[in-house]
Amino acid sequence: MCLGVIDDSMFLWVGLLFSGLCVSGHILHRNGEASSMGQQAGVAVIMAMAEGNAPSPDILPAIDRLVGIFGGIVLVAVFQTLLSPLVRWFILTVVQASGRRS
């Protein structure tokens, strides 16, 4: 969205880059469940806005990065849901086995 607004204004580009990094830093340091997304969002902002010696004319690298981030989150959520009963069973088995030894 920023690339369509900045045109050739260096001050606006720096201001929007700072704003994007400030928001992603705020998300990163809130210590919530989505705090790691703040770091990834910051990298995506930098990739989208500062790819070379000038502002990037293409937003595709940032979109690719964000699709990868959300895809990874979906995979983790699915595998956590599928594997949590197995992990719980394993932990209970280990705890019960160690309780019998003592």
PDB file of N, CA and C in Angstrom:
ATOM      1  N   MET A   1       0.825  -1.195   0.000  1.00  0.00           N
ATOM      2  CA  MET A   1       0.000   0.000   0.000  1.00  0.00           C
ATOM      3  C   MET A   1       0.863   1.250   0.000  1.00  0.00           C
ATOM      4  N   CYS A   2       1.991   1.184   0.674  1.00  0.00           N
ATOM      5  CA  CYS A   2       2.858   2.358   0.762  1.00  0.00           C
ATOM      6  C   CYS A   2       3.476   2.709  -0.583  1.00  0.00           C
ATOM      7  N   LEU A   3       3.775   1.687  -1.400  1.00  0.00           N
ATOM      8  CA  LEU A   3       4.448   1.950  -2.666  1.00  0.00           C
ATOM      9  C   LEU A   3       3.599   2.802  -3.598  1.00  0.00           C
ATOM     10  N   GLY A   4       2.285   2.655  -3.527  1.00  0.00           N
ATOM     11  CA  GLY A   4       1.414   3.465  -4.368  1.00  0.00           C
ATOM     12  C   GLY A   4       1.266   4.890  -3.889  1.00  0.00           C
ATOM     13  N   VAL A   5       1.632   5.149  -2.645  1.00  0.00           N
ATOM     14  CA  VAL A   5       1.445   6.467  -2.044  1.00  0.00           C
ATOM     15  C   VAL A   5       2.702   7.323  -2.127  1.00  0.00           C
ATOM     16  N   ILE A   6       3.881   6.704  -2.013  1.00  0.00           N
ATOM     17  CA  ILE A   6       5.102   7.491  -1.833  1.00  0.00           C
ATOM     18  C   ILE A   6       5.571   8.228  -3.070  1.00  0.00           C
ATOM     19  N   ASP A   7       5.310   7.714  -4.257  1.00  0.00           N
ATOM     20  CA  ASP A   7       5.755   8.326  -5.502  1.00  0.00           C
ATOM     21  C   ASP A   7       7.272   8.533  -5.446  1.00  0.00           C
ATOM     22  N   ASP A   8       7.775   9.765  -5.426  1.00  0.00           N
ATOM     23  CA  ASP A   8       9.216  10.029  -5.350  1.00  0.00           C
ATOM     24  C   ASP A   8       9.611  10.748  -4.072  1.00  0.00           C
ATOM     25  N   SER A   9       8.762  10.765  -3.075  1.00  0.00           N
ATOM     26  CA  SER A   9       9.024  11.503  -1.841  1.00  0.00           C
ATOM     27  C   SER A   9       9.869  10.666  -0.878  1.00  0.00           C
ATOM     28  N   MET A  10      11.111  11.078  -0.677  1.00  0.00           N
ATOM     29  CA  MET A  10      12.007  10.364   0.230  1.00  0.00           C
ATOM     30  C   MET A  10      11.540  10.491   1.679  1.00  0.00           C
ATOM     31  N   PHE A  11      11.044  11.666   2.074  1.00  0.00           N
ATOM     32  CA  PHE A  11      10.593  11.872   3.451  1.00  0.00           C
ATOM     33  C   PHE A  11       9.380  11.006   3.774  1.00  0.00           C
ATOM     34  N   LEU A  12       8.449  10.907   2.837  1.00  0.00           N
ATOM     35  CA  LEU A  12       7.275  10.062   3.036  1.00  0.00           C
ATOM     36  C   LEU A  12       7.698   8.591   3.093  1.00  0.00           C
ATOM     37  N   TRP A  13       8.659   8.194   2.253  1.00  0.00           N
ATOM     38  CA  TRP A  13       9.155   6.825   2.261  1.00  0.00           C
ATOM     39  C   TRP A  13       9.783   6.477   3.608  1.00  0.00           C
ATOM     40  N   VAL A  14      10.625   7.359   4.128  1.00  0.00           N
ATOM     41  CA  VAL A  14      11.260   7.114   5.429  1.00  0.00           C
ATOM     42  C   VAL A  14      10.211   7.081   6.534  1.00  0.00           C
ATOM     43  N   GLY A  15       9.237   7.983   6.461  1.00  0.00           N
ATOM     44  CA  GLY A  15       8.191   8.007   7.478  1.00  0.00           C
ATOM     45  C   GLY A  15       7.353   6.737   7.478  1.00  0.00           C
ATOM     46  N   LEU A  16       6.991   6.251   6.301  1.00  0.00           N
ATOM     47  CA  LEU A  16       6.203   5.023   6.223  1.00  0.00           C
ATOM     48  C   LEU A  16       7.032   3.795   6.606  1.00  0.00           C
ATOM     49  N   LEU A  17       8.304   3.790   6.254  1.00  0.00           N
ATOM     50  CA  LEU A  17       9.189   2.703   6.674  1.00  0.00           C
ATOM     51  C   LEU A  17       9.307   2.680   8.193  1.00  0.00           C
ATOM     52  N   PHE A  18       9.499   3.847   8.793  1.00  0.00           N
ATOM     53  CA  PHE A  18       9.577   3.942  10.254  1.00  0.00           C
ATOM     54  C   PHE A  18       8.276   3.484  10.892  1.00  0.00           C
ATOM     55  N   SER A  19       7.141   3.907  10.334  1.00  0.00           N
ATOM     56  CA  SER A  19       5.841   3.524  10.901  1.00  0.00           C
ATOM     57  C   SER A  19       5.632   2.016  10.848  1.00  0.00           C
ATOM     58  N   GLY A  20       5.962   1.408   9.712  1.00  0.00           N
ATOM     59  CA  GLY A  20       5.815  -0.041   9.589  1.00  0.00           C
ATOM     60  C   GLY A  20       6.704  -0.801  10.555  1.00  0.00           C
ATOM     61  N   LEU A  21       7.935  -0.352  10.716  1.00  0.00           N
ATOM     62  CA  LEU A  21       8.843  -1.012  11.654  1.00  0.00           C
ATOM     63  C   LEU A  21       8.433  -0.760  13.102  1.00  0.00           C
ATOM     64  N   CYS A  22       7.869   0.404  13.377  1.00  0.00           N
ATOM     65  CA  CYS A  22       7.397   0.705  14.728  1.00  0.00           C
ATOM     66  C   CYS A  22       6.227  -0.209  15.109  1.00  0.00           C
ATOM     67  N   VAL A  23       5.291  -0.386  14.197  1.00  0.00           N
ATOM     68  CA  VAL A  23       4.148  -1.266  14.462  1.00  0.00           C
ATOM     69  C   VAL A  23       4.610  -2.711  14.627  1.00  0.00           C
ATOM     70  N   SER A  24       5.492  -3.173  13.752  1.00  0.00           N
ATOM     71  CA  SER A  24       5.971  -4.551  13.881  1.00  0.00           C
ATOM     72  C   SER A  24       6.804  -4.737  15.154  1.00  0.00           C
ATOM     73  N   GLY A  25       7.568  -3.729  15.545  1.00  0.00           N
ATOM     74  CA  GLY A  25       8.306  -3.800  16.809  1.00  0.00           C
ATOM     75  C   GLY A  25       7.383  -3.838  18.007  1.00  0.00           C
ATOM     76  N   HIS A  26       6.279  -3.103  17.941  1.00  0.00           N
ATOM     77  CA  HIS A  26       5.292  -3.126  19.026  1.00  0.00           C
ATOM     78  C   HIS A  26       4.678  -4.520  19.155  1.00  0.00           C
ATOM     79  N   ILE A  27       4.352  -5.142  18.025  1.00  0.00           N
ATOM     80  CA  ILE A  27       3.796  -6.500  18.057  1.00  0.00           C
ATOM     81  C   ILE A  27       4.831  -7.482  18.601  1.00  0.00           C
ATOM     82  N   LEU A  28       6.081  -7.320  18.200  1.00  0.00           N
ATOM     83  CA  LEU A  28       7.153  -8.219  18.638  1.00  0.00           C
ATOM     84  C   LEU A  28       7.363  -8.165  20.149  1.00  0.00           C
ATOM     85  N   HIS A  29       7.316  -6.990  20.731  1.00  0.00           N
ATOM     86  CA  HIS A  29       7.663  -6.844  22.146  1.00  0.00           C
ATOM     87  C   HIS A  29       6.470  -6.857  23.087  1.00  0.00           C
ATOM     88  N   ARG A  30       5.289  -7.263  22.605  1.00  0.00           N
ATOM     89  CA  ARG A  30       4.121  -7.374  23.468  1.00  0.00           C
ATOM     90  C   ARG A  30       4.114  -8.684  24.232  1.00  0.00           C
ATOM     91  N   ASN A  31       4.939  -9.642  23.850  1.00  0.00           N
ATOM     92  CA  ASN A  31       5.050 -10.956  24.485  1.00  0.00           C
ATOM     93  C   ASN A  31       3.759 -11.752  24.441  1.00  0.00           C
ATOM     94  N   GLY A  32       2.974 -11.591  23.407  1.00  0.00           N
ATOM     95  CA  GLY A  32       1.767 -12.383  23.226  1.00  0.00           C
ATOM     96  C   GLY A  32       2.052 -13.598  22.377  1.00  0.00           C
ATOM     97  N   GLU A  33       0.990 -14.303  22.020  1.00  0.00           N
ATOM     98  CA  GLU A  33       1.155 -15.496  21.198  1.00  0.00           C
ATOM     99  C   GLU A  33       1.631 -15.163  19.788  1.00  0.00           C
ATOM    100  N   ALA A  34       1.337 -13.964  19.322  1.00  0.00           N
ATOM    101  CA  ALA A  34       1.700 -13.582  17.960  1.00  0.00           C
ATOM    102  C   ALA A  34       2.948 -12.709  17.923  1.00  0.00           C
ATOM    103  N   SER A  35       3.748 -12.715  18.962  1.00  0.00           N
ATOM    104  CA  SER A  35       4.890 -11.809  19.010  1.00  0.00           C
ATOM    105  C   SER A  35       5.927 -12.122  17.933  1.00  0.00           C
ATOM    106  N   SER A  36       6.082 -13.382  17.572  1.00  0.00           N
ATOM    107  CA  SER A  36       7.061 -13.700  16.522  1.00  0.00           C
ATOM    108  C   SER A  36       6.619 -13.166  15.164  1.00  0.00           C
ATOM    109  N   MET A  37       5.328 -12.948  14.992  1.00  0.00           N
ATOM    110  CA  MET A  37       4.850 -12.369  13.737  1.00  0.00           C
ATOM    111  C   MET A  37       5.323 -10.931  13.583  1.00  0.00           C
ATOM    112  N   GLY A  38       5.587 -10.248  14.686  1.00  0.00           N
ATOM    113  CA  GLY A  38       6.108  -8.892  14.613  1.00  0.00           C
ATOM    114  C   GLY A  38       7.469  -8.860  13.951  1.00  0.00           C
ATOM    115  N   GLN A  39       8.312  -9.813  14.299  1.00  0.00           N
ATOM    116  CA  GLN A  39       9.634  -9.881  13.684  1.00  0.00           C
ATOM    117  C   GLN A  39       9.513 -10.197  12.200  1.00  0.00           C
ATOM    118  N   GLN A  40       8.670 -11.154  11.862  1.00  0.00           N
ATOM    119  CA  GLN A  40       8.486 -11.507  10.460  1.00  0.00           C
ATOM    120  C   GLN A  40       7.887 -10.351   9.668  1.00  0.00           C
ATOM    121  N   ALA A  41       6.949  -9.628  10.284  1.00  0.00           N
ATOM    122  CA  ALA A  41       6.346  -8.473   9.608  1.00  0.00           C
ATOM    123  C   ALA A  41       7.384  -7.382   9.380  1.00  0.00           C
ATOM    124  N   GLY A  42       8.279  -7.180  10.338  1.00  0.00           N
ATOM    125  CA  GLY A  42       9.346  -6.198  10.169  1.00  0.00           C
ATOM    126  C   GLY A  42      10.256  -6.548   9.005  1.00  0.00           C
ATOM    127  N   VAL A  43      10.592  -7.827   8.878  1.00  0.00           N
ATOM    128  CA  VAL A  43      11.414  -8.271   7.754  1.00  0.00           C
ATOM    129  C   VAL A  43      10.669  -8.063   6.445  1.00  0.00           C
ATOM    130  N   ALA A  44       9.363  -8.350   6.442  1.00  0.00           N
ATOM    131  CA  ALA A  44       8.573  -8.165   5.225  1.00  0.00           C
ATOM    132  C   ALA A  44       8.500  -6.684   4.843  1.00  0.00           C
ATOM    133  N   VAL A  45       8.378  -5.797   5.842  1.00  0.00           N
ATOM    134  CA  VAL A  45       8.354  -4.355   5.566  1.00  0.00           C
ATOM    135  C   VAL A  45       9.675  -3.921   4.950  1.00  0.00           C
ATOM    136  N   ILE A  46      10.772  -4.372   5.513  1.00  0.00           N
ATOM    137  CA  ILE A  46      12.082  -4.005   4.982  1.00  0.00           C
ATOM    138  C   ILE A  46      12.261  -4.559   3.573  1.00  0.00           C
ATOM    139  N   MET A  47      11.850  -5.808   3.358  1.00  0.00           N
ATOM    140  CA  MET A  47      11.989  -6.396   2.024  1.00  0.00           C
ATOM    141  C   MET A  47      11.139  -5.663   0.993  1.00  0.00           C
ATOM    142  N   ALA A  48       9.982  -5.191   1.414  1.00  0.00           N
ATOM    143  CA  ALA A  48       9.080  -4.528   0.474  1.00  0.00           C
ATOM    144  C   ALA A  48       9.532  -3.110   0.165  1.00  0.00           C
ATOM    145  N   MET A  49      10.088  -2.431   1.146  1.00  0.00           N
ATOM    146  CA  MET A  49      10.363  -1.003   0.970  1.00  0.00           C
ATOM    147  C   MET A  49      11.822  -0.672   0.722  1.00  0.00           C
ATOM    148  N   ALA A  50      12.749  -1.530   1.117  1.00  0.00           N
ATOM    149  CA  ALA A  50      14.174  -1.189   0.988  1.00  0.00           C
ATOM    150  C   ALA A  50      14.942  -2.380   0.447  1.00  0.00           C
ATOM    151  N   GLU A  51      14.699  -2.723  -0.790  1.00  0.00           N
ATOM    152  CA  GLU A  51      15.335  -3.891  -1.367  1.00  0.00           C
ATOM    153  C   GLU A  51      16.700  -3.605  -1.963  1.00  0.00           C
ATOM    154  N   GLY A  52      16.962  -2.392  -2.358  1.00  0.00           N
ATOM    155  CA  GLY A  52      18.242  -2.065  -2.979  1.00  0.00           C
ATOM    156  C   GLY A  52      18.672  -0.670  -2.571  1.00  0.00           C
ATOM    157  N   ASN A  53      19.171   0.081  -3.537  1.00  0.00           N
ATOM    158  CA  ASN A  53      19.619   1.441  -3.253  1.00  0.00           C
ATOM    159  C   ASN A  53      18.479   2.449  -3.201  1.00  0.00           C
ATOM    160  N   ALA A  54      17.292   2.010  -3.559  1.00  0.00           N
ATOM    161  CA  ALA A  54      16.125   2.898  -3.591  1.00  0.00           C
ATOM    162  C   ALA A  54      14.902   2.107  -3.167  1.00  0.00           C
ATOM    163  N   PRO A  55      13.769   2.771  -2.959  1.00  0.00           N
ATOM    164  CA  PRO A  55      12.549   2.038  -2.632  1.00  0.00           C
ATOM    165  C   PRO A  55      12.213   1.015  -3.710  1.00  0.00           C
ATOM    166  N   SER A  56      11.739  -0.130  -3.295  1.00  0.00           N
ATOM    167  CA  SER A  56      11.432  -1.207  -4.229  1.00  0.00           C
ATOM    168  C   SER A  56      10.176  -0.882  -5.032  1.00  0.00           C
ATOM    169  N   PRO A  57      10.226  -1.089  -6.342  1.00  0.00           N
ATOM    170  CA  PRO A  57       9.025  -0.857  -7.149  1.00  0.00           C
ATOM    171  C   PRO A  57       8.076  -2.058  -7.147  1.00  0.00           C
ATOM    172  N   ASP A  58       8.497  -3.172  -6.537  1.00  0.00           N
ATOM    173  CA  ASP A  58       7.717  -4.402  -6.579  1.00  0.00           C
ATOM    174  C   ASP A  58       7.432  -4.881  -5.165  1.00  0.00           C
ATOM    175  N   ILE A  59       6.203  -5.278  -4.906  1.00  0.00           N
ATOM    176  CA  ILE A  59       5.820  -5.744  -3.576  1.00  0.00           C
ATOM    177  C   ILE A  59       5.798  -7.267  -3.497  1.00  0.00           C
ATOM    178  N   LEU A  60       6.097  -7.957  -4.588  1.00  0.00           N
ATOM    179  CA  LEU A  60       6.018  -9.410  -4.634  1.00  0.00           C
ATOM    180  C   LEU A  60       6.903 -10.115  -3.597  1.00  0.00           C
ATOM    181  N   PRO A  61       8.153  -9.679  -3.327  1.00  0.00           N
ATOM    182  CA  PRO A  61       8.937 -10.368  -2.284  1.00  0.00           C
ATOM    183  C   PRO A  61       8.278 -10.306  -0.899  1.00  0.00           C
ATOM    184  N   ALA A  62       7.665  -9.194  -0.578  1.00  0.00           N
ATOM    185  CA  ALA A  62       6.999  -9.084   0.723  1.00  0.00           C
ATOM    186  C   ALA A  62       5.757  -9.968   0.783  1.00  0.00           C
ATOM    187  N   ILE A  63       5.023 -10.046  -0.310  1.00  0.00           N
ATOM    188  CA  ILE A  63       3.840 -10.903  -0.337  1.00  0.00           C
ATOM    189  C   ILE A  63       4.254 -12.364  -0.209  1.00  0.00           C
ATOM    190  N   ASP A  64       5.317 -12.754  -0.906  1.00  0.00           N
ATOM    191  CA  ASP A  64       5.819 -14.122  -0.782  1.00  0.00           C
ATOM    192  C   ASP A  64       6.209 -14.436   0.660  1.00  0.00           C
ATOM    193  N   ARG A  65       6.866 -13.493   1.303  1.00  0.00           N
ATOM    194  CA  ARG A  65       7.287 -13.687   2.696  1.00  0.00           C
ATOM    195  C   ARG A  65       6.080 -13.850   3.614  1.00  0.00           C
ATOM    196  N   LEU A  66       5.068 -12.998   3.451  1.00  0.00           N
ATOM    197  CA  LEU A  66       3.886 -13.072   4.310  1.00  0.00           C
ATOM    198  C   LEU A  66       3.091 -14.354   4.060  1.00  0.00           C
ATOM    199  N   VAL A  67       3.009 -14.797   2.813  1.00  0.00           N
ATOM    200  CA  VAL A  67       2.336 -16.067   2.520  1.00  0.00           C
ATOM    201  C   VAL A  67       3.086 -17.212   3.202  1.00  0.00           C
ATOM    202  N   GLY A  68       4.406 -17.179   3.174  1.00  0.00           N
ATOM    203  CA  GLY A  68       5.194 -18.196   3.861  1.00  0.00           C
ATOM    204  C   GLY A  68       4.985 -18.168   5.363  1.00  0.00           C
ATOM    205  N   ILE A  69       4.897 -16.982   5.943  1.00  0.00           N
ATOM    206  CA  ILE A  69       4.674 -16.854   7.386  1.00  0.00           C
ATOM    207  C   ILE A  69       3.327 -17.460   7.771  1.00  0.00           C
ATOM    208  N   PHE A  70       2.274 -17.050   7.067  1.00  0.00           N
ATOM    209  CA  PHE A  70       0.946 -17.551   7.406  1.00  0.00           C
ATOM    210  C   PHE A  70       0.819 -19.039   7.107  1.00  0.00           C
ATOM    211  N   GLY A  71       1.465 -19.513   6.047  1.00  0.00           N
ATOM    212  CA  GLY A  71       1.466 -20.946   5.769  1.00  0.00           C
ATOM    213  C   GLY A  71       2.144 -21.737   6.881  1.00  0.00           C
ATOM    214  N   GLY A  72       3.242 -21.212   7.394  1.00  0.00           N
ATOM    215  CA  GLY A  72       3.923 -21.867   8.509  1.00  0.00           C
ATOM    216  C   GLY A  72       3.084 -21.889   9.764  1.00  0.00           C
ATOM    217  N   ILE A  73       2.377 -20.805  10.031  1.00  0.00           N
ATOM    218  CA  ILE A  73       1.510 -20.752  11.208  1.00  0.00           C
ATOM    219  C   ILE A  73       0.377 -21.765  11.084  1.00  0.00           C
ATOM    220  N   VAL A  74      -0.208 -21.864   9.894  1.00  0.00           N
ATOM    221  CA  VAL A  74      -1.288 -22.837   9.679  1.00  0.00           C
ATOM    222  C   VAL A  74      -0.765 -24.263   9.862  1.00  0.00           C
ATOM    223  N   LEU A  75       0.413 -24.560   9.319  1.00  0.00           N
ATOM    224  CA  LEU A  75       0.984 -25.901   9.481  1.00  0.00           C
ATOM    225  C   LEU A  75       1.259 -26.234  10.941  1.00  0.00           C
ATOM    226  N   VAL A  76       1.810 -25.283  11.679  1.00  0.00           N
ATOM    227  CA  VAL A  76       2.076 -25.519  13.103  1.00  0.00           C
ATOM    228  C   VAL A  76       0.774 -25.765  13.853  1.00  0.00           C
ATOM    229  N   ALA A  77      -0.255 -24.978  13.562  1.00  0.00           N
ATOM    230  CA  ALA A  77      -1.541 -25.149  14.240  1.00  0.00           C
ATOM    231  C   ALA A  77      -2.154 -26.511  13.931  1.00  0.00           C
ATOM    232  N   VAL A  78      -2.084 -26.931  12.671  1.00  0.00           N
ATOM    233  CA  VAL A  78      -2.653 -28.229  12.287  1.00  0.00           C
ATOM    234  C   VAL A  78      -1.889 -29.368  12.943  1.00  0.00           C
ATOM    235  N   PHE A  79      -0.559 -29.347  12.857  1.00  0.00           N
ATOM    236  CA  PHE A  79       0.221 -30.424  13.452  1.00  0.00           C
ATOM    237  C   PHE A  79       0.141 -30.438  14.964  1.00  0.00           C
ATOM    238  N   GLN A  80       0.021 -29.279  15.586  1.00  0.00           N
ATOM    239  CA  GLN A  80      -0.144 -29.250  17.039  1.00  0.00           C
ATOM    240  C   GLN A  80      -1.464 -29.900  17.429  1.00  0.00           C
ATOM    241  N   THR A  81      -2.508 -29.622  16.677  1.00  0.00           N
ATOM    242  CA  THR A  81      -3.805 -30.219  16.961  1.00  0.00           C
ATOM    243  C   THR A  81      -3.777 -31.730  16.735  1.00  0.00           C
ATOM    244  N   LEU A  82      -3.129 -32.166  15.668  1.00  0.00           N
ATOM    245  CA  LEU A  82      -3.083 -33.595  15.368  1.00  0.00           C
ATOM    246  C   LEU A  82      -2.184 -34.380  16.314  1.00  0.00           C
ATOM    247  N   LEU A  83      -1.066 -33.788  16.717  1.00  0.00           N
ATOM    248  CA  LEU A  83      -0.083 -34.523  17.517  1.00  0.00           C
ATOM    249  C   LEU A  83      -0.223 -34.335  19.023  1.00  0.00           C
ATOM    250  N   SER A  84      -1.042 -33.401  19.480  1.00  0.00           N
ATOM    251  CA  SER A  84      -1.138 -33.162  20.922  1.00  0.00           C
ATOM    252  C   SER A  84      -1.663 -34.375  21.697  1.00  0.00           C
ATOM    253  N   PRO A  85      -2.634 -35.167  21.184  1.00  0.00           N
ATOM    254  CA  PRO A  85      -3.016 -36.362  21.947  1.00  0.00           C
ATOM    255  C   PRO A  85      -1.863 -37.359  22.079  1.00  0.00           C
ATOM    256  N   LEU A  86      -1.079 -37.526  21.036  1.00  0.00           N
ATOM    257  CA  LEU A  86       0.059 -38.442  21.085  1.00  0.00           C
ATOM    258  C   LEU A  86       1.108 -37.956  22.089  1.00  0.00           C
ATOM    259  N   VAL A  87       1.391 -36.679  22.079  1.00  0.00           N
ATOM    260  CA  VAL A  87       2.370 -36.118  23.015  1.00  0.00           C
ATOM    261  C   VAL A  87       1.865 -36.258  24.448  1.00  0.00           C
ATOM    262  N   ARG A  88       0.580 -35.991  24.659  1.00  0.00           N
ATOM    263  CA  ARG A  88       0.000 -36.112  26.011  1.00  0.00           C
ATOM    264  C   ARG A  88       0.106 -37.556  26.490  1.00  0.00           C
ATOM    265  N   TRP A  89      -0.232 -38.519  25.623  1.00  0.00           N
ATOM    266  CA  TRP A  89      -0.129 -39.926  25.987  1.00  0.00           C
ATOM    267  C   TRP A  89       1.304 -40.294  26.342  1.00  0.00           C
ATOM    268  N   PHE A  90       2.264 -39.822  25.544  1.00  0.00           N
ATOM    269  CA  PHE A  90       3.668 -40.125  25.795  1.00  0.00           C
ATOM    270  C   PHE A  90       4.123 -39.554  27.137  1.00  0.00           C
ATOM    271  N   ILE A  91       3.751 -38.318  27.427  1.00  0.00           N
ATOM    272  CA  ILE A  91       4.152 -37.688  28.689  1.00  0.00           C
ATOM    273  C   ILE A  91       3.537 -38.414  29.871  1.00  0.00           C
ATOM    274  N   LEU A  92       2.255 -38.758  29.779  1.00  0.00           N
ATOM    275  CA  LEU A  92       1.613 -39.490  30.875  1.00  0.00           C
ATOM    276  C   LEU A  92       2.251 -40.857  31.075  1.00  0.00           C
ATOM    277  N   THR A  93       2.644 -41.526  29.992  1.00  0.00           N
ATOM    278  CA  THR A  93       3.306 -42.819  30.095  1.00  0.00           C
ATOM    279  C   THR A  93       4.656 -42.686  30.783  1.00  0.00           C
ATOM    280  N   VAL A  94       5.416 -41.676  30.438  1.00  0.00           N
ATOM    281  CA  VAL A  94       6.731 -41.461  31.054  1.00  0.00           C
ATOM    282  C   VAL A  94       6.570 -41.116  32.529  1.00  0.00           C
ATOM    283  N   VAL A  95       5.603 -40.267  32.857  1.00  0.00           N
ATOM    284  CA  VAL A  95       5.393 -39.879  34.260  1.00  0.00           C
ATOM    285  C   VAL A  95       4.951 -41.075  35.086  1.00  0.00           C
ATOM    286  N   GLN A  96       4.041 -41.888  34.550  1.00  0.00           N
ATOM    287  CA  GLN A  96       3.595 -43.071  35.285  1.00  0.00           C
ATOM    288  C   GLN A  96       4.715 -44.081  35.445  1.00  0.00           C
ATOM    289  N   ALA A  97       5.552 -44.260  34.431  1.00  0.00           N
ATOM    290  CA  ALA A  97       6.676 -45.195  34.523  1.00  0.00           C
ATOM    291  C   ALA A  97       7.690 -44.733  35.557  1.00  0.00           C
ATOM    292  N   SER A  98       7.945 -43.435  35.604  1.00  0.00           N
ATOM    293  CA  SER A  98       8.906 -42.929  36.600  1.00  0.00           C
ATOM    294  C   SER A  98       8.317 -42.996  37.994  1.00  0.00           C
ATOM    295  N   GLY A  99       7.003 -42.928  38.126  1.00  0.00           N
ATOM    296  CA  GLY A  99       6.359 -43.034  39.438  1.00  0.00           C
ATOM    297  C   GLY A  99       6.421 -44.444  39.991  1.00  0.00           C
ATOM    298  N   ARG A 100       6.407 -45.427  39.129  1.00  0.00           N
ATOM    299  CA  ARG A 100       6.502 -46.834  39.561  1.00  0.00           C
ATOM    300  C   ARG A 100       7.918 -47.192  40.002  1.00  0.00           C
ATOM    301  N   ARG A 101       8.909 -46.535  39.415  1.00  0.00           N
ATOM    302  CA  ARG A 101      10.312 -46.840  39.755  1.00  0.00           C
ATOM    303  C   ARG A 101      10.682 -46.317  41.142  1.00  0.00           C
ATOM    304  N   SER A 102      10.066 -45.231  41.555  1.00  0.00           N
ATOM    305  CA  SER A 102      10.464 -44.632  42.840  1.00  0.00           C
ATOM    306  C   SER A 102       9.944 -45.370  44.034  1.00  0.00           C
TER     307      SER A 102
END
